[in-house]
Amino acid sequence: MENKETFIKKLRSSGLRPTRQRIEICRALYDRKKTFHFTINDLAKILKSKSNEKISLATIYNTVCAFKNINYLKEISINSNKSYFDTNVSNHHHFFNESTDELIDLKNDDVGNIKLKKKIPGKKIKSVEILVKIKDNN
Amino acid sequence: MENKETFIKKLRSSGLRPTRQRIEICRALYDRKKTFHFTINDLAKILKSKSNEKISLATIYNTVCAFKNINYLKEISINSNKSYFDTNVSNHHHFFNESTDELIDLKNDDVGNIKLKKKIPGKKIKSVEILVKIKDNN
DNA sequence: AACCTACTTTATAATGATTCTAAAGTAGTG
DNA sequence: CACTACTTTAGAATCATTATAAAGTAGGTT
Ligand SMILES: [Mn+2]
Ligand SMILES: [Mn+2]
Ligand SMILES: [Zn+2]
Ligand SMILES: [Zn+2]
């Protein structure tokens, strides 16, 4: 239920000009009750149906990349031919349903704490993600 | 240190005809002391340098896919533009060095046991993988 | 308001990994 | 040797993503 002004402030405070396109994309991504996972193609479809103005595919790519850089979006590690993004930017893990190509959140509490006993000198850890691949029974 | 006959037997027992190309690829992948991670392009280079016979890129793709299906290779889950494969097919996890695009094995003992407290009815778990992304300090 | 300039959007082309096609080659069998 | 199913291959096609470069815009300045 965030309104336009909130998005404008958020964008400005991250050094991004609040353009028509970026505000529309904010609406599509964050004006919802629940976080969700999407591909670029998913988002393009959502924008086409929900929004009047046409937003070019290049802008969608640019914006998703920009939003990822300022931590408005997270990219999920899957070896798919497409990239998957998540509006839930907190640390959490995923099921990936290989039968439907859908991601499902695994809350941190759903996974026992991960204790890494190996360290790599001279490197810093950027993320620790668990991916549980699942498939339909049968 | 496996020899040609061993590869031929292995291939036959998996329902794959032991062709020149497949045997060469087995040599490149398994005639080593340590397991390793590679992309298709990596493997193509290795084959070009180590082997006399030219093997087409299509065959390399076909063979890697076939080897994956019979569990001679494992594909690692990374959101890269390329696919990464592993000659270590046992359950284990990875560091991914984003500075060099290299994978490093994390032995199962290097990670505390993972207890999944969430289940998805009607689905079976195919794999559970941890990916730890790291980057050069600085 | 008119103006300036850096940032943005956009259509379009280019890239590059992967997959497809269909023709030529080969392994295994009898 | 002959047969057939499997395999390899060059080349084309696909498709997500990135690059290009020209037109548009935000936000400040005069
Ligand atoms: Mn891939
Ligand atoms: Mn990708
Ligand atoms: Zn998520
Ligand atoms: Zn490995």
CSV table of C-alpha atoms (C1' of nucleotides) and ligand atoms in Angstrom, one decimal:
chain,number,residue,atom,x,y,z
A,1,MET,CA,0.0,0.0,0.0
A,2,GLU,CA,2.9,2.4,-0.5
A,3,ASN,CA,2.1,5.5,-2.5
A,4,LYS,CA,3.8,7.3,-5.3
A,5,GLU,CA,5.5,9.8,-2.9
A,6,THR,CA,7.1,7.0,-0.9
A,7,PHE,CA,8.6,5.5,-4.0
A,8,ILE,CA,9.8,8.9,-5.2
A,9,LYS,CA,11.6,9.4,-1.9
A,10,LYS,CA,13.1,6.0,-1.9
A,11,LEU,CA,14.4,6.3,-5.4
A,12,ARG,CA,15.9,9.8,-4.7
A,13,SER,CA,17.5,8.6,-1.5
A,14,SER,CA,19.2,5.9,-3.5
A,15,GLY,CA,20.5,8.3,-6.1
A,16,LEU,CA,18.0,7.2,-8.8
A,17,ARG,CA,15.8,9.8,-10.5
A,18,PRO,CA,12.2,9.0,-10.0
A,19,THR,CA,11.1,8.6,-13.6
A,20,ARG,CA,7.6,7.5,-14.8
A,21,GLN,CA,9.1,4.1,-15.6
A,22,ARG,CA,10.8,3.5,-12.3
A,23,ILE,CA,7.7,4.5,-10.4
A,24,GLU,CA,5.6,2.1,-12.4
A,25,ILE,CA,8.0,-0.7,-11.8
A,26,CYS,CA,8.1,0.1,-8.1
A,27,ARG,CA,4.3,-0.1,-8.1
A,28,ALA,CA,4.4,-3.5,-9.8
A,29,LEU,CA,7.0,-4.8,-7.5
A,30,TYR,CA,6.2,-3.4,-4.1
A,31,ASP,CA,2.5,-2.4,-4.0
A,32,ARG,CA,1.5,-5.8,-2.8
A,33,LYS,CA,0.9,-7.7,0.4
A,34,LYS,CA,3.5,-10.4,-0.2
A,35,THR,CA,7.0,-10.5,-1.6
A,36,PHE,CA,7.4,-12.6,-4.8
A,37,HIS,CA,9.8,-14.1,-7.2
A,38,PHE,CA,10.0,-13.2,-10.9
A,39,THR,CA,11.9,-13.3,-14.1
A,40,ILE,CA,12.3,-10.4,-16.4
A,41,ASN,CA,9.7,-11.8,-18.7
A,42,ASP,CA,7.3,-12.2,-15.8
A,43,LEU,CA,7.8,-8.6,-14.9
A,44,ALA,CA,7.3,-7.4,-18.4
A,45,LYS,CA,3.9,-9.2,-18.5
A,46,ILE,CA,2.8,-7.7,-15.2
A,47,LEU,CA,3.7,-4.2,-16.4
A,48,LYS,CA,1.9,-4.7,-19.7
A,49,SER,CA,-1.3,-5.7,-17.9
A,50,LYS,CA,-1.2,-3.4,-14.9
A,51,SER,CA,0.2,-0.3,-16.4
A,52,ASN,CA,-1.0,2.0,-19.3
A,53,GLU,CA,2.4,3.3,-20.3
A,54,LYS,CA,4.6,1.0,-22.4
A,55,ILE,CA,8.0,0.4,-20.8
A,56,SER,CA,10.7,-0.9,-23.0
A,57,LEU,CA,12.4,-4.2,-22.3
A,58,ALA,CA,15.7,-2.5,-22.1
A,59,THR,CA,14.4,-0.2,-19.3
A,60,ILE,CA,13.1,-3.2,-17.5
A,61,TYR,CA,16.5,-4.8,-17.6
A,62,ASN,CA,18.2,-1.6,-16.6
A,63,THR,CA,15.9,-1.0,-13.7
A,64,VAL,CA,16.0,-4.5,-12.3
A,65,CYS,CA,19.8,-4.3,-12.4
A,66,ALA,CA,19.7,-0.9,-10.7
A,67,PHE,CA,17.3,-2.1,-8.1
A,68,LYS,CA,19.5,-5.1,-7.5
A,69,ASN,CA,22.5,-2.8,-7.0
A,70,ILE,CA,20.8,-0.7,-4.4
A,71,ASN,CA,19.4,-3.8,-2.6
A,72,TYR,CA,15.8,-3.3,-3.6
A,73,LEU,CA,15.9,-6.7,-5.3
A,74,LYS,CA,17.9,-9.9,-4.8
A,75,GLU,CA,19.0,-12.2,-7.5
A,76,ILE,CA,18.5,-15.9,-6.7
A,77,SER,CA,21.2,-18.5,-7.6
A,78,ILE,CA,19.7,-21.0,-9.9
A,79,ASN,CA,21.2,-22.6,-12.9
A,80,SER,CA,18.3,-21.8,-15.2
A,81,ASN,CA,18.5,-20.2,-18.6
A,82,LYS,CA,16.7,-17.2,-17.1
A,83,SER,CA,17.6,-15.0,-14.1
A,84,TYR,CA,15.2,-15.0,-11.1
A,85,PHE,CA,14.7,-12.1,-8.8
A,86,ASP,CA,13.1,-11.7,-5.4
A,87,THR,CA,11.4,-8.7,-3.8
A,88,ASN,CA,12.2,-10.3,-0.4
A,89,VAL,CA,15.8,-9.0,0.1
A,90,SER,CA,16.3,-10.4,3.6
A,91,ASN,CA,18.5,-13.5,4.0
A,92,HIS,CA,16.5,-16.6,3.3
A,93,HIS,CA,16.6,-19.8,1.3
A,94,HIS,CA,14.6,-21.4,-1.4
A,95,PHE,CA,12.9,-24.5,-2.8
A,96,PHE,CA,13.0,-24.6,-6.5
A,97,ASN,CA,10.2,-26.7,-8.0
A,98,GLU,CA,11.7,-28.2,-11.2
A,99,SER,CA,8.3,-29.3,-12.4
A,100,THR,CA,6.9,-25.8,-12.5
A,101,ASP,CA,10.1,-23.6,-12.4
A,102,GLU,CA,8.8,-21.9,-9.3
A,103,LEU,CA,10.7,-20.6,-6.3
A,104,ILE,CA,9.3,-21.0,-2.8
A,105,ASP,CA,10.7,-19.2,0.3
A,106,LEU,CA,12.3,-21.2,3.0
A,107,LYS,CA,12.4,-19.0,6.1
A,108,ASN,CA,15.6,-18.9,8.0
A,109,ASP,CA,13.9,-20.6,10.9
A,110,ASP,CA,13.0,-23.5,8.5
A,111,VAL,CA,16.7,-24.3,8.2
A,112,GLY,CA,19.0,-25.2,11.1
A,113,ASN,CA,21.8,-22.7,11.5
A,114,ILE,CA,24.6,-23.1,9.0
A,115,LYS,CA,28.1,-23.2,10.5
A,116,LEU,CA,30.8,-22.8,7.9
A,117,LYS,CA,34.0,-24.5,9.2
A,118,LYS,CA,36.1,-23.6,6.2
A,119,LYS,CA,37.4,-20.1,5.5
A,120,ILE,CA,39.1,-18.7,2.4
A,121,PRO,CA,41.8,-16.3,3.3
A,122,GLY,CA,41.7,-12.9,1.6
A,123,LYS,CA,38.0,-13.3,0.6
A,124,LYS,CA,34.9,-12.0,2.2
A,125,ILE,CA,31.6,-13.8,2.2
A,126,LYS,CA,28.9,-12.0,0.1
A,127,SER,CA,26.0,-14.5,0.6
A,128,VAL,CA,25.2,-18.0,1.8
A,129,GLU,CA,22.2,-19.5,0.0
A,130,ILE,CA,20.6,-22.9,0.2
A,131,LEU,CA,18.7,-24.2,-2.8
A,132,VAL,CA,16.5,-27.2,-2.4
A,133,LYS,CA,15.4,-28.7,-5.7
A,134,ILE,CA,12.1,-30.5,-5.6
A,135,LYS,CA,10.1,-32.4,-8.1
A,136,ASP,CA,6.5,-33.7,-8.3
A,137,ASN,CA,6.2,-37.2,-6.9
A,138,ASN,CA,5.4,-40.0,-9.3
B,1,MET,CA,44.8,-43.4,-13.9
B,2,GLU,CA,41.9,-45.3,-15.4
B,3,ASN,CA,42.5,-46.9,-18.8
B,4,LYS,CA,40.6,-47.0,-21.9
B,5,GLU,CA,39.0,-50.4,-21.2
B,6,THR,CA,37.6,-49.1,-17.9
B,7,PHE,CA,35.9,-46.2,-19.6
B,8,ILE,CA,34.5,-48.5,-22.3
B,9,LYS,CA,33.0,-50.8,-19.7
B,10,LYS,CA,31.6,-47.9,-17.8
B,11,LEU,CA,30.0,-46.3,-20.8
B,12,ARG,CA,28.6,-49.7,-22.0
B,13,SER,CA,27.1,-50.4,-18.6
B,14,SER,CA,25.3,-47.1,-18.7
B,15,GLY,CA,23.8,-47.8,-22.1
B,16,LEU,CA,26.2,-45.4,-24.0
B,17,ARG,CA,28.2,-46.7,-26.9
B,18,PRO,CA,31.9,-46.2,-26.3
B,19,THR,CA,32.7,-43.9,-29.2
B,20,ARG,CA,36.1,-42.3,-29.8
B,21,GLN,CA,34.7,-39.0,-28.7
B,22,ARG,CA,33.1,-40.2,-25.5
B,23,ILE,CA,36.3,-42.0,-24.6
B,24,GLU,CA,38.4,-38.9,-25.2
B,25,ILE,CA,36.0,-36.9,-23.0
B,26,CYS,CA,36.2,-39.5,-20.3
B,27,ARG,CA,40.0,-39.2,-20.4
B,28,ALA,CA,39.8,-35.4,-20.1
B,29,LEU,CA,37.4,-35.6,-17.3
B,30,TYR,CA,38.4,-38.6,-15.2
B,31,ASP,CA,42.1,-39.4,-15.9
B,32,ARG,CA,43.2,-37.1,-13.2
B,33,LYS,CA,44.1,-37.2,-9.5
B,34,LYS,CA,41.5,-34.6,-8.4
B,35,THR,CA,37.9,-33.8,-9.4
B,36,PHE,CA,37.3,-30.4,-10.9
B,37,HIS,CA,34.7,-27.9,-12.0
B,38,PHE,CA,34.3,-26.8,-15.6
B,39,THR,CA,32.2,-25.0,-18.2
B,40,ILE,CA,31.5,-26.3,-21.7
B,41,ASN,CA,34.1,-23.9,-23.0
B,42,ASP,CA,36.7,-25.0,-20.5
B,43,LEU,CA,36.2,-28.6,-21.6
B,44,ALA,CA,36.4,-27.7,-25.2
B,45,LYS,CA,39.7,-26.0,-24.6
B,46,ILE,CA,41.0,-29.0,-22.6
B,47,LEU,CA,40.0,-31.4,-25.4
B,48,LYS,CA,41.6,-29.2,-28.1
B,49,SER,CA,44.9,-29.2,-26.2
B,50,LYS,CA,45.0,-32.7,-24.9
B,51,SER,CA,43.5,-34.6,-27.7
B,52,ASN,CA,44.5,-35.0,-31.4
B,53,GLU,CA,41.0,-35.6,-32.7
B,54,LYS,CA,38.7,-32.7,-33.1
B,55,ILE,CA,35.4,-33.1,-31.3
B,56,SER,CA,32.6,-30.9,-32.3
B,57,LEU,CA,31.0,-28.5,-29.8
B,58,ALA,CA,27.6,-30.2,-30.4
B,59,THR,CA,29.1,-33.5,-29.3
B,60,ILE,CA,30.6,-31.9,-26.2
B,61,TYR,CA,27.2,-30.5,-25.3
B,62,ASN,CA,25.5,-33.9,-26.0
B,63,THR,CA,28.1,-35.9,-24.1
B,64,VAL,CA,28.1,-33.6,-21.0
B,65,CYS,CA,24.3,-33.8,-20.9
B,66,ALA,CA,24.4,-37.6,-21.3
B,67,PHE,CA,27.0,-37.9,-18.6
B,68,LYS,CA,24.9,-35.7,-16.3
B,69,ASN,CA,21.9,-37.9,-16.9
B,70,ILE,CA,23.8,-41.1,-15.9
B,71,ASN,CA,25.3,-39.3,-12.9
B,72,TYR,CA,28.9,-39.1,-14.2
B,73,LEU,CA,28.7,-35.4,-13.8
B,74,LYS,CA,26.8,-33.0,-11.6
B,75,GLU,CA,25.6,-29.5,-12.6
B,76,ILE,CA,26.1,-26.8,-10.0
B,77,SER,CA,23.4,-24.2,-9.3
B,78,ILE,CA,24.8,-20.8,-10.0
B,79,ASN,CA,23.1,-17.9,-11.7
B,80,SER,CA,25.8,-17.4,-14.3
B,81,ASN,CA,25.4,-17.0,-18.0
B,82,LYS,CA,27.2,-20.3,-18.4
B,83,SER,CA,26.5,-23.7,-16.9
B,84,TYR,CA,29.1,-25.2,-14.5
B,85,PHE,CA,29.7,-28.9,-14.1
B,86,ASP,CA,31.5,-31.0,-11.5
B,87,THR,CA,33.3,-34.3,-11.8
B,88,ASN,CA,32.7,-34.8,-8.1
B,89,VAL,CA,29.2,-36.2,-8.1
B,90,SER,CA,29.0,-36.8,-4.3
B,91,ASN,CA,26.8,-34.5,-2.2
B,92,HIS,CA,28.8,-31.4,-1.4
B,93,HIS,CA,28.6,-27.6,-1.4
B,94,HIS,CA,30.5,-24.8,-3.0
B,95,PHE,CA,32.2,-21.5,-2.6
B,96,PHE,CA,31.8,-19.4,-5.8
B,97,ASN,CA,34.5,-16.8,-6.1
B,98,GLU,CA,32.8,-13.9,-7.9
B,99,SER,CA,36.2,-12.2,-8.6
B,100,THR,CA,37.5,-15.2,-10.7
B,101,ASP,CA,34.3,-17.1,-11.5
B,102,GLU,CA,35.8,-20.2,-9.9
B,103,LEU,CA,34.1,-22.9,-7.8
B,104,ILE,CA,35.7,-24.3,-4.7
B,105,ASP,CA,34.5,-27.5,-3.0
B,106,LEU,CA,33.1,-27.3,0.5
B,107,LYS,CA,33.1,-30.8,2.0
B,108,ASN,CA,30.0,-31.9,3.8
B,109,ASP,CA,32.0,-31.9,7.0
B,110,ASP,CA,32.8,-28.2,6.5
B,111,VAL,CA,29.1,-27.4,6.9
B,112,GLY,CA,27.0,-28.2,9.9
B,113,ASN,CA,24.2,-30.6,9.2
B,114,ILE,CA,21.3,-29.0,7.4
B,115,LYS,CA,17.9,-29.7,9.0
B,116,LEU,CA,15.0,-28.8,6.8
B,117,LYS,CA,12.0,-28.1,9.0
B,118,LYS,CA,9.6,-27.4,6.1
B,119,LYS,CA,8.2,-30.0,3.8
B,120,ILE,CA,6.3,-29.6,0.6
B,121,PRO,CA,3.6,-32.2,0.3
B,122,GLY,CA,3.5,-34.2,-2.9
B,123,LYS,CA,7.1,-33.2,-3.8
B,124,LYS,CA,10.3,-35.1,-3.4
B,125,ILE,CA,13.7,-33.5,-2.7
B,126,LYS,CA,16.2,-33.9,-5.6
B,127,SER,CA,19.1,-32.0,-4.0
B,128,VAL,CA,20.1,-29.6,-1.3
B,129,GLU,CA,23.0,-27.3,-2.2
B,130,ILE,CA,24.6,-24.5,-0.4
B,131,LEU,CA,26.3,-21.8,-2.4
B,132,VAL,CA,28.6,-19.4,-0.6
B,133,LYS,CA,29.5,-16.4,-2.7
B,134,ILE,CA,32.8,-14.8,-1.9
B,135,LYS,CA,34.8,-11.9,-3.3
B,136,ASP,CA,38.3,-10.5,-3.0
B,137,ASN,CA,38.8,-8.3,0.0
B,138,ASN,CA,39.6,-4.6,-0.6
C,1,DA,C1',10.5,30.8,-18.1
C,2,DA,C1',14.4,29.4,-21.0
C,3,DC,C1',18.6,26.8,-20.7
C,4,DC,C1',22.0,23.3,-19.6
C,5,DT,C1',23.7,19.0,-18.8
C,6,DA,C1',23.9,14.6,-16.8
C,7,DC,C1',20.9,10.9,-16.5
C,8,DT,C1',17.3,7.9,-18.8
C,9,DT,C1',14.7,5.6,-22.1
C,10,DT,C1',14.2,3.4,-26.3
C,11,DA,C1',14.5,0.9,-30.7
C,12,DT,C1',17.5,-1.8,-32.6
C,13,DA,C1',21.5,-4.5,-33.3
C,14,DA,C1',24.9,-7.5,-31.4
C,15,DT,C1',26.4,-11.2,-28.4
C,16,DG,C1',26.9,-15.6,-26.8
C,17,DA,C1',25.4,-19.9,-24.7
C,18,DT,C1',22.7,-23.5,-25.8
C,19,DT,C1',19.6,-26.2,-28.8
C,20,DC,C1',17.9,-27.9,-33.2
C,21,DT,C1',18.3,-30.0,-37.8
C,22,DA,C1',19.3,-33.1,-41.0
C,23,DA,C1',22.8,-35.3,-43.3
C,24,DA,C1',26.9,-38.3,-42.9
C,25,DG,C1',29.3,-41.7,-40.0
C,26,DT,C1',29.7,-45.7,-36.8
C,27,DA,C1',28.8,-49.5,-33.3
C,28,DG,C1',26.9,-53.6,-32.5
C,29,DT,C1',24.3,-57.5,-34.2
C,30,DG,C1',23.2,-61.4,-37.1
D,1,DC,C1',28.7,-58.2,-45.3
D,2,DA,C1',24.3,-56.0,-44.4
D,3,DC,C1',21.3,-53.7,-41.4
D,4,DT,C1',19.6,-50.5,-38.1
D,5,DA,C1',19.7,-47.7,-34.3
D,6,DC,C1',22.7,-44.6,-32.2
D,7,DT,C1',26.1,-40.9,-32.8
D,8,DT,C1',28.6,-37.1,-34.7
D,9,DT,C1',28.7,-32.9,-37.1
D,10,DA,C1',28.4,-28.3,-39.5
D,11,DG,C1',25.6,-25.0,-39.6
D,12,DA,C1',21.3,-22.7,-38.5
D,13,DA,C1',18.1,-21.2,-35.1
D,14,DT,C1',16.8,-19.7,-30.5
D,15,DC,C1',16.5,-16.7,-26.9
D,16,DA,C1',18.1,-14.3,-22.8
D,17,DT,C1',20.9,-10.6,-22.1
D,18,DT,C1',23.9,-6.6,-23.3
D,19,DA,C1',25.5,-2.9,-26.2
D,20,DT,C1',24.7,1.2,-29.2
D,21,DA,C1',23.6,5.6,-30.1
D,22,DA,C1',19.9,8.8,-30.8
D,23,DA,C1',15.9,11.1,-28.6
D,24,DG,C1',13.8,12.4,-24.2
D,25,DT,C1',13.7,14.1,-19.4
D,26,DA,C1',14.9,15.6,-14.4
D,27,DG,C1',16.6,18.9,-11.8
D,28,DG,C1',19.3,22.5,-11.3
D,29,DT,C1',21.0,27.4,-13.0
D,30,DT,C1',20.6,31.9,-15.2
E,1,MN,MN,22.5,-21.8,-17.6
E,2,MN,MN,21.5,-16.3,-16.1
E,3,ZN,ZN,12.6,-15.7,-1.8
E,4,ZN,ZN,32.4,-29.5,-6.4
